[in-house]
Coordinates of C-alpha atoms in Angstrom, one line a residue:
M1 CA -34.3 7.7 48.7
N2 CA -31.0 8.1 50.5
I3 CA -27.9 8.1 48.3
D4 CA -24.4 7.6 49.6
Y5 CA -22.8 10.2 47.2
F6 CA -19.2 9.2 47.9
R7 CA -19.6 5.4 47.6
E8 CA -22.3 5.3 45.0
I9 CA -21.3 8.2 42.7
I10 CA -17.9 9.8 43.3
V11 CA -15.9 6.6 43.8
P12 CA -17.2 4.6 40.7
V13 CA -17.3 7.7 38.4
I14 CA -13.8 9.0 39.2
G15 CA -12.4 5.5 39.6
G16 CA -14.1 4.4 36.4
L17 CA -12.9 7.4 34.4
G18 CA -9.3 6.9 35.7
I19 CA -9.4 3.2 34.8
F20 CA -10.9 4.0 31.4
L21 CA -8.1 6.6 30.6
L22 CA -5.4 4.2 32.0
G23 CA -6.8 1.5 29.8
L24 CA -6.6 3.7 26.7
E25 CA -3.0 4.6 27.7
F26 CA -2.0 0.9 28.3
M27 CA -3.5 -0.3 25.0
S28 CA -2.0 2.5 23.0
N29 CA 1.5 2.1 24.6
G30 CA 1.4 -1.7 24.2
I31 CA 0.5 -1.5 20.5
Q32 CA 2.9 1.3 19.7
A33 CA 5.8 -0.5 21.4
L34 CA 5.0 -3.5 19.2
A35 CA 4.4 -1.7 15.9
V36 CA 5.1 2.1 15.9
N37 CA 8.5 1.9 14.2
R38 CA 7.1 -0.5 11.6
M39 CA 4.0 1.7 11.2
R40 CA 6.3 4.8 10.7
E41 CA 8.2 3.0 8.0
L42 CA 5.0 1.8 6.3
L43 CA 3.6 5.3 6.4
A44 CA 6.7 6.9 4.9
K45 CA 6.6 4.2 2.2
F46 CA 3.0 4.0 1.2
A47 CA 1.8 7.6 1.8
G48 CA 3.0 8.6 -1.7
T49 CA -0.4 9.6 -3.2
P50 CA -3.6 11.0 -1.6
V51 CA -5.5 7.8 -2.0
K52 CA -2.7 5.7 -0.5
G53 CA -2.4 8.3 2.2
V54 CA -6.1 7.9 3.3
L55 CA -5.7 4.1 3.3
A56 CA -2.4 4.2 5.2
G57 CA -3.9 6.7 7.8
T58 CA -7.0 4.5 8.3
V59 CA -5.2 1.2 8.7
I60 CA -2.3 2.5 10.8
T61 CA -4.5 4.5 13.1
G62 CA -6.8 1.5 13.4
V63 CA -3.8 -0.6 14.6
L64 CA -2.3 2.0 16.9
Q65 CA -5.7 3.0 18.3
S66 CA -4.7 6.6 18.6
S67 CA -5.4 9.4 16.1
T68 CA -3.4 11.7 18.4
A69 CA -0.3 9.5 18.1
M70 CA -0.9 9.1 14.4
T71 CA -1.3 12.9 13.7
V72 CA 1.8 13.7 15.8
M73 CA 3.7 11.0 13.9
V74 CA 2.6 12.6 10.6
V75 CA 3.6 16.1 11.7
G76 CA 7.0 14.7 12.7
L77 CA 7.5 13.0 9.3
V78 CA 6.6 16.1 7.5
N79 CA 9.0 18.1 9.6
A80 CA 11.8 15.6 8.7
G81 CA 10.9 15.9 5.0
V82 CA 10.0 12.2 4.7
V83 CA 6.3 12.9 3.8
A84 CA 5.2 15.8 1.7
L85 CA 2.4 18.1 2.7
R86 CA -0.2 16.8 0.2
P87 CA -0.1 13.1 1.2
A88 CA 0.1 14.2 4.8
I89 CA -3.2 15.9 4.5
S90 CA -4.8 12.7 3.2
V91 CA -3.1 10.6 5.9
I92 CA -4.8 12.8 8.5
M93 CA -8.1 12.3 6.8
G94 CA -7.6 8.5 7.1
A95 CA -6.5 8.9 10.7
N96 CA -10.0 10.3 11.6
I97 CA -11.6 7.2 10.1
G98 CA -9.1 4.8 11.8
T99 CA -9.8 6.2 15.2
T100 CA -13.5 5.4 14.9
L101 CA -12.6 1.7 14.9
G102 CA -11.6 2.2 18.5
N103 CA -14.9 3.9 19.3
G104 CA -16.7 0.9 17.8
L105 CA -14.8 -1.4 20.1
I106 CA -15.6 0.8 23.1
A107 CA -19.3 0.4 22.3
L108 CA -19.2 -3.4 22.6
P109 CA -21.3 -4.5 25.6
L110 CA -18.6 -6.5 27.4
G111 CA -19.2 -4.8 30.8
P112 CA -17.6 -6.5 33.8
L113 CA -16.0 -9.1 31.6
G114 CA -13.4 -6.4 31.0
L115 CA -12.1 -6.8 34.5
L116 CA -11.5 -10.6 34.1
F117 CA -9.8 -10.0 30.7
A118 CA -7.6 -7.2 32.2
G119 CA -6.7 -9.4 35.2
V120 CA -5.6 -12.3 33.1
S121 CA -3.5 -10.0 30.9
A122 CA -2.0 -8.3 34.0
L123 CA -0.8 -11.7 35.3
I124 CA 0.8 -12.4 32.0
Y125 CA 2.4 -9.0 31.9
V126 CA 3.9 -9.4 35.4
F127 CA 5.3 -12.9 35.0
A128 CA 6.3 -12.8 31.3
K129 CA 10.0 -12.4 30.5
D130 CA 9.8 -11.8 26.8
E131 CA 9.4 -8.1 25.9
R132 CA 7.1 -8.8 23.0
V133 CA 4.8 -10.9 25.1
R134 CA 4.7 -8.2 27.8
N135 CA 3.7 -5.6 25.2
I136 CA 0.9 -7.8 23.9
A137 CA -0.3 -8.3 27.5
L138 CA -0.1 -4.6 28.2
A139 CA -2.3 -3.9 25.1
C140 CA -4.8 -6.6 26.2
M141 CA -4.8 -5.3 29.8
G142 CA -5.6 -1.8 28.5
F143 CA -8.4 -3.2 26.3
G144 CA -10.0 -4.9 29.3
L145 CA -9.7 -1.9 31.5
I146 CA -11.4 0.3 29.0
F147 CA -14.6 -1.8 29.3
Y148 CA -14.4 -2.2 33.0
G149 CA -13.9 1.6 33.5
L150 CA -16.8 2.4 31.2
N151 CA -19.0 -0.1 33.2
L152 CA -18.0 1.5 36.5
M153 CA -18.8 5.0 35.1
T154 CA -22.2 3.9 33.8
G155 CA -23.1 2.4 37.2
G156 CA -21.9 5.4 39.1
L157 CA -23.8 7.9 36.9
K158 CA -27.2 6.1 37.2
P159 CA -28.1 7.6 40.6
L160 CA -27.8 11.1 39.1
R161 CA -31.1 10.5 37.3
N162 CA -32.8 10.7 40.7
M163 CA -31.3 14.1 41.6
P164 CA -33.4 17.0 40.3
E165 CA -30.6 19.6 40.6
I166 CA -28.1 17.5 38.5
M167 CA -30.8 16.7 35.9
S168 CA -31.8 20.3 35.7
L169 CA -28.2 21.3 35.0
I170 CA -27.6 18.5 32.4
S171 CA -30.9 19.2 30.7
S172 CA -29.6 22.7 29.8
L173 CA -27.2 20.8 27.5
N174 CA -29.8 19.5 25.1
A175 CA -29.4 19.1 21.3
E176 CA -33.1 19.5 20.5
G177 CA -32.5 23.0 19.0
F178 CA -29.8 24.4 16.9
L179 CA -28.3 26.6 19.6
G180 CA -28.4 23.7 22.0
L181 CA -26.6 21.6 19.4
I182 CA -23.8 24.2 19.1
S183 CA -23.5 24.4 22.9
C184 CA -23.1 20.6 23.2
V185 CA -20.5 20.6 20.4
L186 CA -18.4 23.4 22.1
V187 CA -18.6 21.8 25.6
A188 CA -17.4 18.5 24.1
A189 CA -14.6 20.2 22.2
L190 CA -13.4 22.0 25.4
I191 CA -13.4 18.7 27.4
T192 CA -11.5 16.9 24.6
A193 CA -8.9 19.8 24.4
L194 CA -8.3 19.5 28.1
I195 CA -7.8 15.8 28.3
H196 CA -6.2 15.4 24.8
S197 CA -8.2 12.4 23.8
S198 CA -11.4 12.2 21.7
S199 CA -11.7 8.6 22.6
A200 CA -11.8 9.5 26.3
T201 CA -14.5 12.1 25.7
I202 CA -16.6 9.7 23.7
G203 CA -16.1 7.1 26.4
I204 CA -17.4 9.5 29.0
V205 CA -20.4 10.5 26.8
M206 CA -21.2 6.8 26.2
G207 CA -21.3 6.3 29.9
L208 CA -23.6 9.2 30.4
G209 CA -25.9 8.1 27.6
A210 CA -26.0 4.5 28.7
A211 CA -26.9 5.6 32.2
G212 CA -29.7 7.8 30.8
I213 CA -28.2 11.0 32.1
L214 CA -27.8 12.4 28.5
E215 CA -30.6 12.0 26.0
W216 CA -29.2 9.8 23.2
Q217 CA -29.2 12.5 20.5
T218 CA -27.5 14.9 22.8
A219 CA -24.8 12.3 23.5
V220 CA -24.3 11.9 19.8
A221 CA -23.9 15.7 19.5
F222 CA -21.1 15.5 22.1
S223 CA -19.2 13.0 20.0
L224 CA -19.3 15.5 17.1
G225 CA -17.6 18.1 19.4
A226 CA -14.9 15.6 20.3
D227 CA -13.6 15.8 16.7
L228 CA -13.0 19.5 17.2
G229 CA -11.2 19.2 20.5
T230 CA -8.8 16.5 19.3
T231 CA -7.1 19.0 16.9
I232 CA -5.4 20.8 19.8
T233 CA -2.8 18.0 20.2
S234 CA -1.5 18.2 16.6
W235 CA -1.3 22.0 16.9
M236 CA 0.7 21.8 20.1
A237 CA 3.0 19.2 18.6
S238 CA 3.9 21.5 15.6
L239 CA 4.7 24.6 17.6
N240 CA 8.4 24.3 17.4
L241 CA 8.7 22.5 14.1
S242 CA 9.0 23.5 10.5
K243 CA 6.4 25.5 8.5
N244 CA 5.4 22.4 6.6
A245 CA 4.9 20.5 9.9
K246 CA 2.7 23.4 11.1
R247 CA 0.7 23.3 7.9
A248 CA 0.1 19.6 8.4
A249 CA -1.4 20.4 11.8
Y250 CA -3.4 23.2 10.3
A251 CA -4.7 20.7 7.8
H252 CA -6.0 18.5 10.7
I253 CA -7.7 21.5 12.3
S254 CA -9.2 22.8 9.0
F255 CA -10.4 19.3 8.0
N256 CA -12.2 18.7 11.3
F257 CA -13.7 22.2 11.6
L258 CA -15.0 22.1 8.0
G259 CA -16.5 18.7 8.6
V260 CA -18.3 19.8 11.7
A261 CA -19.5 23.0 10.1
V262 CA -21.0 21.0 7.2
M263 CA -22.6 18.5 9.6
L264 CA -24.2 21.0 11.9
P265 CA -27.0 22.0 9.5
L266 CA -27.5 18.4 8.6
F267 CA -27.5 17.1 12.2
F268 CA -31.2 16.6 12.6
L269 CA -31.6 14.9 9.2
S270 CA -28.6 12.6 10.1
M271 CA -30.4 11.7 13.4
Q272 CA -33.4 10.4 11.4
L273 CA -31.0 8.4 9.2
L274 CA -29.3 7.1 12.3
E275 CA -32.6 5.9 13.8
V276 CA -33.3 3.9 10.6
A277 CA -29.7 2.5 10.6
M278 CA -30.0 1.5 14.3
Q279 CA -32.8 -0.9 13.4
W280 CA -30.0 -3.1 12.0
F281 CA -28.0 -2.7 15.2
G282 CA -30.5 -3.5 17.9
G283 CA -33.4 -1.0 17.6
D284 CA -34.2 2.4 19.1
P285 CA -31.4 3.7 21.4
G286 CA -33.9 5.8 23.3
I287 CA -35.8 2.7 24.7
P288 CA -34.5 1.7 28.1
V289 CA -33.6 -1.9 29.2
I290 CA -34.2 -3.0 32.8
V291 CA -31.0 -4.5 34.3
D292 CA -31.1 -5.5 38.0
G293 CA -34.2 -3.4 38.4
K294 CA -32.7 -0.3 37.0
E295 CA -33.1 1.4 33.6
T296 CA -30.2 1.4 31.2
F297 CA -29.7 2.4 27.6
P298 CA -27.2 -0.1 26.1
L299 CA -27.8 1.0 22.5
V300 CA -26.7 4.6 23.1
P301 CA -22.9 3.7 22.9
V302 CA -23.7 1.7 19.7
A303 CA -25.4 4.7 18.2
I304 CA -22.5 7.0 19.1
G305 CA -19.9 4.6 17.7
L306 CA -21.9 4.2 14.5
Y307 CA -22.5 7.9 14.0
S308 CA -18.8 8.8 14.7
T309 CA -17.7 6.3 12.1
A310 CA -20.3 7.5 9.5
F311 CA -19.4 11.1 10.1
N312 CA -15.7 10.7 9.6
I313 CA -16.2 8.6 6.4
F314 CA -18.7 11.2 5.1
N315 CA -16.2 14.0 6.0
T316 CA -13.4 12.3 4.1
L317 CA -15.5 11.6 1.0
L318 CA -16.7 15.2 1.0
L319 CA -13.3 16.9 1.4
F320 CA -11.0 14.4 -0.3
P321 CA -11.5 15.9 -3.8
F322 CA -10.3 19.2 -2.4
T323 CA -6.9 17.9 -1.2
G324 CA -5.1 19.8 -3.8
A325 CA -6.9 23.0 -2.9
F326 CA -6.0 22.3 0.8
E327 CA -2.4 22.0 -0.1
K328 CA -2.4 25.2 -2.2
Y329 CA -4.1 27.2 0.5
L330 CA -2.0 25.9 3.4
S331 CA 1.2 26.4 1.4
R332 CA 0.5 30.2 1.6
V333 CA 0.2 30.1 5.4
G334 CA 3.3 31.7 6.9
H335 CA 4.7 32.1 3.5
T336 CA 7.9 34.2 3.1
E337 CA 10.4 34.8 0.4
A338 CA 12.5 32.0 1.8
D339 CA 9.8 29.5 0.9
D340 CA 10.3 30.3 -2.7
I341 CA 13.7 28.7 -2.5
E342 CA 13.9 25.4 -4.3
D343 CA 13.0 22.3 -2.2
Y344 CA 16.1 20.2 -2.4
S345 CA 14.7 17.4 -0.3
T346 CA 12.7 16.1 -3.3
P347 CA 14.6 14.6 -6.3
K348 CA 13.7 16.3 -9.6
Y349 CA 15.3 14.0 -12.2
L350 CA 15.3 10.5 -10.6
D351 CA 12.6 8.4 -12.3
R352 CA 12.1 4.8 -11.2
A353 CA 11.0 4.1 -14.8
F354 CA 14.6 4.6 -15.9
S355 CA 16.1 2.1 -13.4
G356 CA 16.2 -0.6 -16.1
D357 CA 17.9 1.7 -18.7
L358 CA 21.4 2.9 -18.0
L359 CA 21.2 5.2 -21.0
K360 CA 18.5 7.3 -19.3
A361 CA 19.3 6.5 -15.6
V362 CA 23.0 7.7 -15.7
P363 CA 22.2 11.2 -17.1
A364 CA 19.4 11.5 -14.6
V365 CA 21.8 10.6 -11.7
Q366 CA 24.4 13.1 -13.1
Q367 CA 21.8 15.9 -13.3
E368 CA 20.6 15.1 -9.7
T369 CA 24.1 15.1 -8.4
L370 CA 24.8 18.4 -10.0
R371 CA 21.6 19.7 -8.3
D372 CA 23.0 18.3 -5.0
L373 CA 26.1 20.3 -5.6
E374 CA 24.0 23.4 -6.2
A375 CA 22.2 22.7 -2.9
G376 CA 25.6 22.6 -1.2
A377 CA 26.6 25.9 -2.8
V378 CA 23.6 27.5 -1.2
F379 CA 25.5 27.2 2.1
L380 CA 27.8 29.9 0.8
D381 CA 24.9 32.2 0.3
I382 CA 23.7 31.4 3.8
A383 CA 27.1 32.3 5.1
R384 CA 27.0 35.7 3.3
G385 CA 23.5 36.3 4.7
A386 CA 21.9 36.6 1.3
K387 CA 18.2 37.5 1.5
S388 CA 17.2 34.8 -0.9
A389 CA 19.0 32.1 1.1
P390 CA 17.4 29.9 3.8
K391 CA 17.8 31.4 7.3
D392 CA 18.6 28.1 9.0
P393 CA 21.6 26.2 7.7
G394 CA 20.6 23.1 9.8
E395 CA 17.2 22.9 8.2
H396 CA 18.8 23.2 4.7
F397 CA 21.3 20.5 5.6
I398 CA 18.5 18.1 6.4
A399 CA 17.0 18.7 3.0
V400 CA 20.3 18.2 1.2
D401 CA 21.0 15.0 3.2
I402 CA 17.7 13.5 2.2
L403 CA 18.4 14.3 -1.4
N404 CA 21.8 12.7 -1.2
R405 CA 20.4 9.5 0.3
D406 CA 17.9 9.3 -2.5
I407 CA 20.6 9.7 -5.1
R408 CA 22.7 6.9 -3.5
A409 CA 19.7 4.6 -3.1
Y410 CA 18.7 5.2 -6.7
S411 CA 22.2 4.6 -8.0
A412 CA 22.6 1.4 -6.1
S413 CA 19.3 0.1 -7.6
L414 CA 21.0 0.2 -11.0
F415 CA 23.2 -2.7 -10.3
R416 CA 22.4 -6.0 -12.1
E417 CA 24.0 -9.4 -11.6
D418 CA 24.7 -9.8 -15.3
M419 CA 26.2 -6.4 -15.9
P420 CA 29.7 -6.3 -17.5
Y421 CA 32.5 -4.9 -15.4
D422 CA 32.7 -1.5 -17.2
Q423 CA 29.0 -0.8 -16.4
L424 CA 29.5 -2.0 -12.8
D425 CA 32.4 0.4 -12.5
L426 CA 30.3 3.2 -13.9
V427 CA 27.5 2.7 -11.3
A428 CA 30.1 2.4 -8.5
S429 CA 31.6 5.7 -9.7
L430 CA 28.2 7.4 -9.5
I431 CA 27.7 6.2 -5.9
E432 CA 31.2 7.3 -4.9
E433 CA 30.7 10.7 -6.4
A434 CA 27.4 11.1 -4.5
D435 CA 29.1 10.1 -1.3
F436 CA 31.9 12.7 -1.8
T437 CA 29.2 15.3 -2.6
A438 CA 27.5 14.5 0.7
S439 CA 30.7 15.0 2.6
L440 CA 31.3 18.3 0.7
A441 CA 27.8 19.5 1.7
E442 CA 28.6 18.6 5.3
S443 CA 31.8 20.7 5.2
L444 CA 30.0 23.6 3.5
H445 CA 27.3 23.3 6.2
Q446 CA 30.0 23.6 8.9
V447 CA 31.3 26.8 7.2
A448 CA 27.9 28.4 7.1
R449 CA 27.0 27.3 10.6
R450 CA 30.2 28.7 12.1
V451 CA 29.9 32.0 10.2
K452 CA 26.3 32.5 11.2
R453 CA 26.8 31.9 14.9
E454 CA 29.8 34.2 15.3
T455 CA 30.0 38.0 15.2
F456 CA 33.2 39.0 13.4
G457 CA 35.0 42.3 13.4
K458 CA 36.1 44.1 10.2
Q459 CA 39.6 42.4 10.0
A460 CA 38.1 38.9 10.7
R461 CA 35.3 39.5 8.3
E462 CA 37.7 40.2 5.5
I463 CA 39.3 36.8 6.1
V464 CA 35.9 35.1 6.1
D465 CA 35.0 36.8 2.8
A466 CA 38.3 35.7 1.3
A467 CA 37.6 32.1 2.4
L468 CA 34.1 32.2 0.8
L469 CA 35.6 33.6 -2.4
K470 CA 38.1 30.7 -2.5
L471 CA 35.2 28.2 -2.2
D472 CA 33.3 30.0 -5.0
H473 CA 36.3 29.6 -7.2
A474 CA 36.9 26.0 -6.3
M475 CA 33.2 25.0 -6.7
R476 CA 33.2 26.3 -10.3
Q477 CA 35.7 23.4 -11.1
I478 CA 33.0 20.8 -10.6
M479 CA 29.8 22.8 -11.4
P480 CA 30.5 25.4 -14.0
N481 CA 26.9 26.0 -14.9
G482 CA 25.2 26.3 -11.6
G483 CA 25.0 27.6 -8.1
V484 CA 28.1 29.9 -7.8
K485 CA 28.2 33.3 -9.4
P486 CA 31.5 34.2 -11.2
P487 CA 33.4 37.2 -10.0
S488 CA 32.3 40.6 -11.4
M489 CA 35.9 41.6 -12.1
P490 CA 38.1 40.1 -14.9
A491 CA 39.9 37.0 -14.0
G492 CA 43.3 38.7 -14.0
H493 CA 42.2 41.1 -11.4
V494 CA 40.9 38.5 -8.9
T495 CA 43.3 37.0 -6.4
I496 CA 42.3 33.7 -5.0
P497 CA 44.1 33.2 -1.7
A498 CA 45.4 29.8 -0.5
V499 CA 44.1 28.4 2.8
E500 CA 47.6 28.4 4.2
D501 CA 47.9 32.1 3.4
L502 CA 44.6 32.9 5.1
R503 CA 45.7 30.8 8.1
T504 CA 48.9 32.9 8.3
R505 CA 46.9 36.1 8.3
V506 CA 44.8 34.8 11.2
L507 CA 47.9 33.9 13.2
N508 CA 49.7 37.2 12.5
A509 CA 46.7 39.4 13.2
G510 CA 47.8 40.2 16.7
A511 CA 45.3 42.3 18.7
G512 CA 43.3 43.0 15.6
I513 CA 41.4 39.6 16.0
G514 CA 40.3 38.4 19.4
A515 CA 40.9 34.9 20.8
V516 CA 37.3 33.8 20.2
E517 CA 37.3 35.1 16.6
R518 CA 40.6 33.5 16.0
G519 CA 39.4 30.1 17.1
A520 CA 36.3 30.4 14.9
L521 CA 38.3 31.5 11.9
L522 CA 40.7 28.6 12.2
A523 CA 37.7 26.2 12.5
I524 CA 36.2 27.7 9.4
L525 CA 39.5 27.5 7.4
G526 CA 39.7 23.8 8.5
S527 CA 36.3 23.2 6.9
V528 CA 37.3 25.2 3.8
E529 CA 40.4 23.0 3.4
R530 CA 38.4 19.8 3.7
A531 CA 35.9 21.2 1.2
D532 CA 38.7 22.0 -1.2
L533 CA 40.1 18.4 -0.9
L534 CA 36.6 16.9 -1.6
I535 CA 36.1 19.2 -4.6
N536 CA 39.3 17.8 -6.1
R537 CA 38.3 14.3 -5.2
I538 CA 34.9 14.7 -6.9
D539 CA 36.7 16.0 -10.1
A540 CA 39.1 13.0 -10.0
E541 CA 36.2 10.5 -9.5
R542 CA 34.4 11.9 -12.6
K543 CA 37.6 11.4 -14.6
S544 CA 38.3 7.9 -13.2
V545 CA 35.7 6.3 -15.5
N546 CA 35.0 7.4 -19.1
R547 CA 31.2 7.5 -18.6
A548 CA 30.5 8.8 -22.1
D549 CA 32.4 5.9 -23.6
V550 CA 30.5 3.3 -21.5
L551 CA 27.2 4.7 -22.5
A552 CA 28.3 4.9 -26.2
R553 CA 29.2 1.1 -26.0
I554 CA 25.7 0.4 -24.6
T555 CA 24.1 2.4 -27.4
S556 CA 26.2 0.6 -30.0
A557 CA 25.3 -2.8 -28.6
A558 CA 21.6 -1.9 -28.4
T559 CA 21.8 -0.8 -32.1
R560 CA 23.3 -4.1 -33.1
G561 CA 20.5 -5.9 -31.0
Q562 CA 23.0 -7.3 -28.5
G563 CA 21.8 -5.4 -25.4
R564 CA 18.6 -5.6 -23.5
S565 CA 16.9 -2.9 -21.4
G566 CA 19.8 -0.5 -21.9
Y567 CA 22.5 -2.9 -20.6
A568 CA 25.1 -4.0 -23.0
E569 CA 26.4 -7.6 -23.2
P570 CA 30.1 -8.0 -22.4
E571 CA 32.3 -7.6 -25.4
A572 CA 35.1 -9.9 -26.3
V573 CA 38.6 -8.7 -25.2
P574 CA 40.9 -8.6 -28.2
A575 CA 44.0 -10.7 -28.0
Q576 CA 47.2 -8.8 -27.4

């Protein structure tokens, strides 16, 4: 039998693989353009607990049709401090389940109808003017190309069955024994790592299985290896990110490796169960069907999709109870003394249960705002190079900014339409104080950033130390019990310089301070001056509303039975 290798094998296999991968790319890009921002918002909102994290990961990955995109998104959200490590671990578990929905779609026997569907979608994409319609058409075009590419690959691979050399090579990859199983898993993992797509690997394996090139159990073993190879993308995405982002990537790797390690000894038992389950999905996947005079195995893709889904659900059920242990173990990865510093990105005192009770909510906001100030004071330790301080002022500023946004959002949620004016004024004062505190943190961040990135000589360093001492003294005005250490010498022996005096010293330093140092010092003093003004403004804001008196009136009204939910009814204004 003469075979035209180029026309009958090379063209349809390479062309089909390219069309298949392009279809995956088009479908993913179209869906993500439509929904990725919304999905990111939903993920940040709903991934608050491990159970919700699994559900969010499953649903969102099922919509986006890319566990790779989902995992990279999770790593990015962890890096930004939007999602904590523990719920991120559960989201990644859910992402593994969600991606199997795509594998199930690939297994549908649509064949050449995919080309028709892709062609109609392409026409819509080309002629449509509305961007939303174009994105929908792009996703549909990708969906159709996936099936057409898979159909081309299957047809192109069929002639290989008549080539003894090829069949001898492929037969060496057989999952009949345990060592052969491990070989299949490792080869599939390597392929997936190279092409960065477990769906693409599974699509290739489905084509080989449907063509009868791979025995169906061997094809299923390859799908198991795809779960290992897909972890490479999340690891690469985390290389230049925060430690917590790296830990989220390690969670993905650990989760998949543990799942495969558990499944390997159970593989042959699971094959028996799969044979039984396949009776509900068409019958024995190893029995060929004659199509156009040629043998084909249309149930092999169905078996692969079913096994992939069952494996990931089993893996999640098995490892979900150990989410806390995962977090505890991963939190020690790359741990340094700096990690023992308090995480200021997460509020400590703001409780949503208090939002309907000003008597509890106001003290909570005040405590959290004081904590926000303490976080700002950490920038002074960073500027001094304290061992216990964070090394990166930018990373610390991100955490402080997240905390401040949470304080303002929580404070704004305290407003009620029927609140009397004094309570409205109190809530407004809390928000304004939080805003000034955020501006103060920004100024202190500028001080720390400029001090860290410049190398100062002895004379310039003395001025920097004097400026930091001035900030220490000023900060105690608004946070007497936290963050800033008092001077070791008695108050009468400590001289606190004015910013103008320090500026004069810089200008009169002559050759003792170079031009670059002088410019950096003046910029630092400008930030110190702004910080000093904001400290005075925060102190004035606290005094602008008698907060204790407002809370006392609420307590009095509640005692008389006039208030409800911690909010006092307006009192009559006495006649003058």
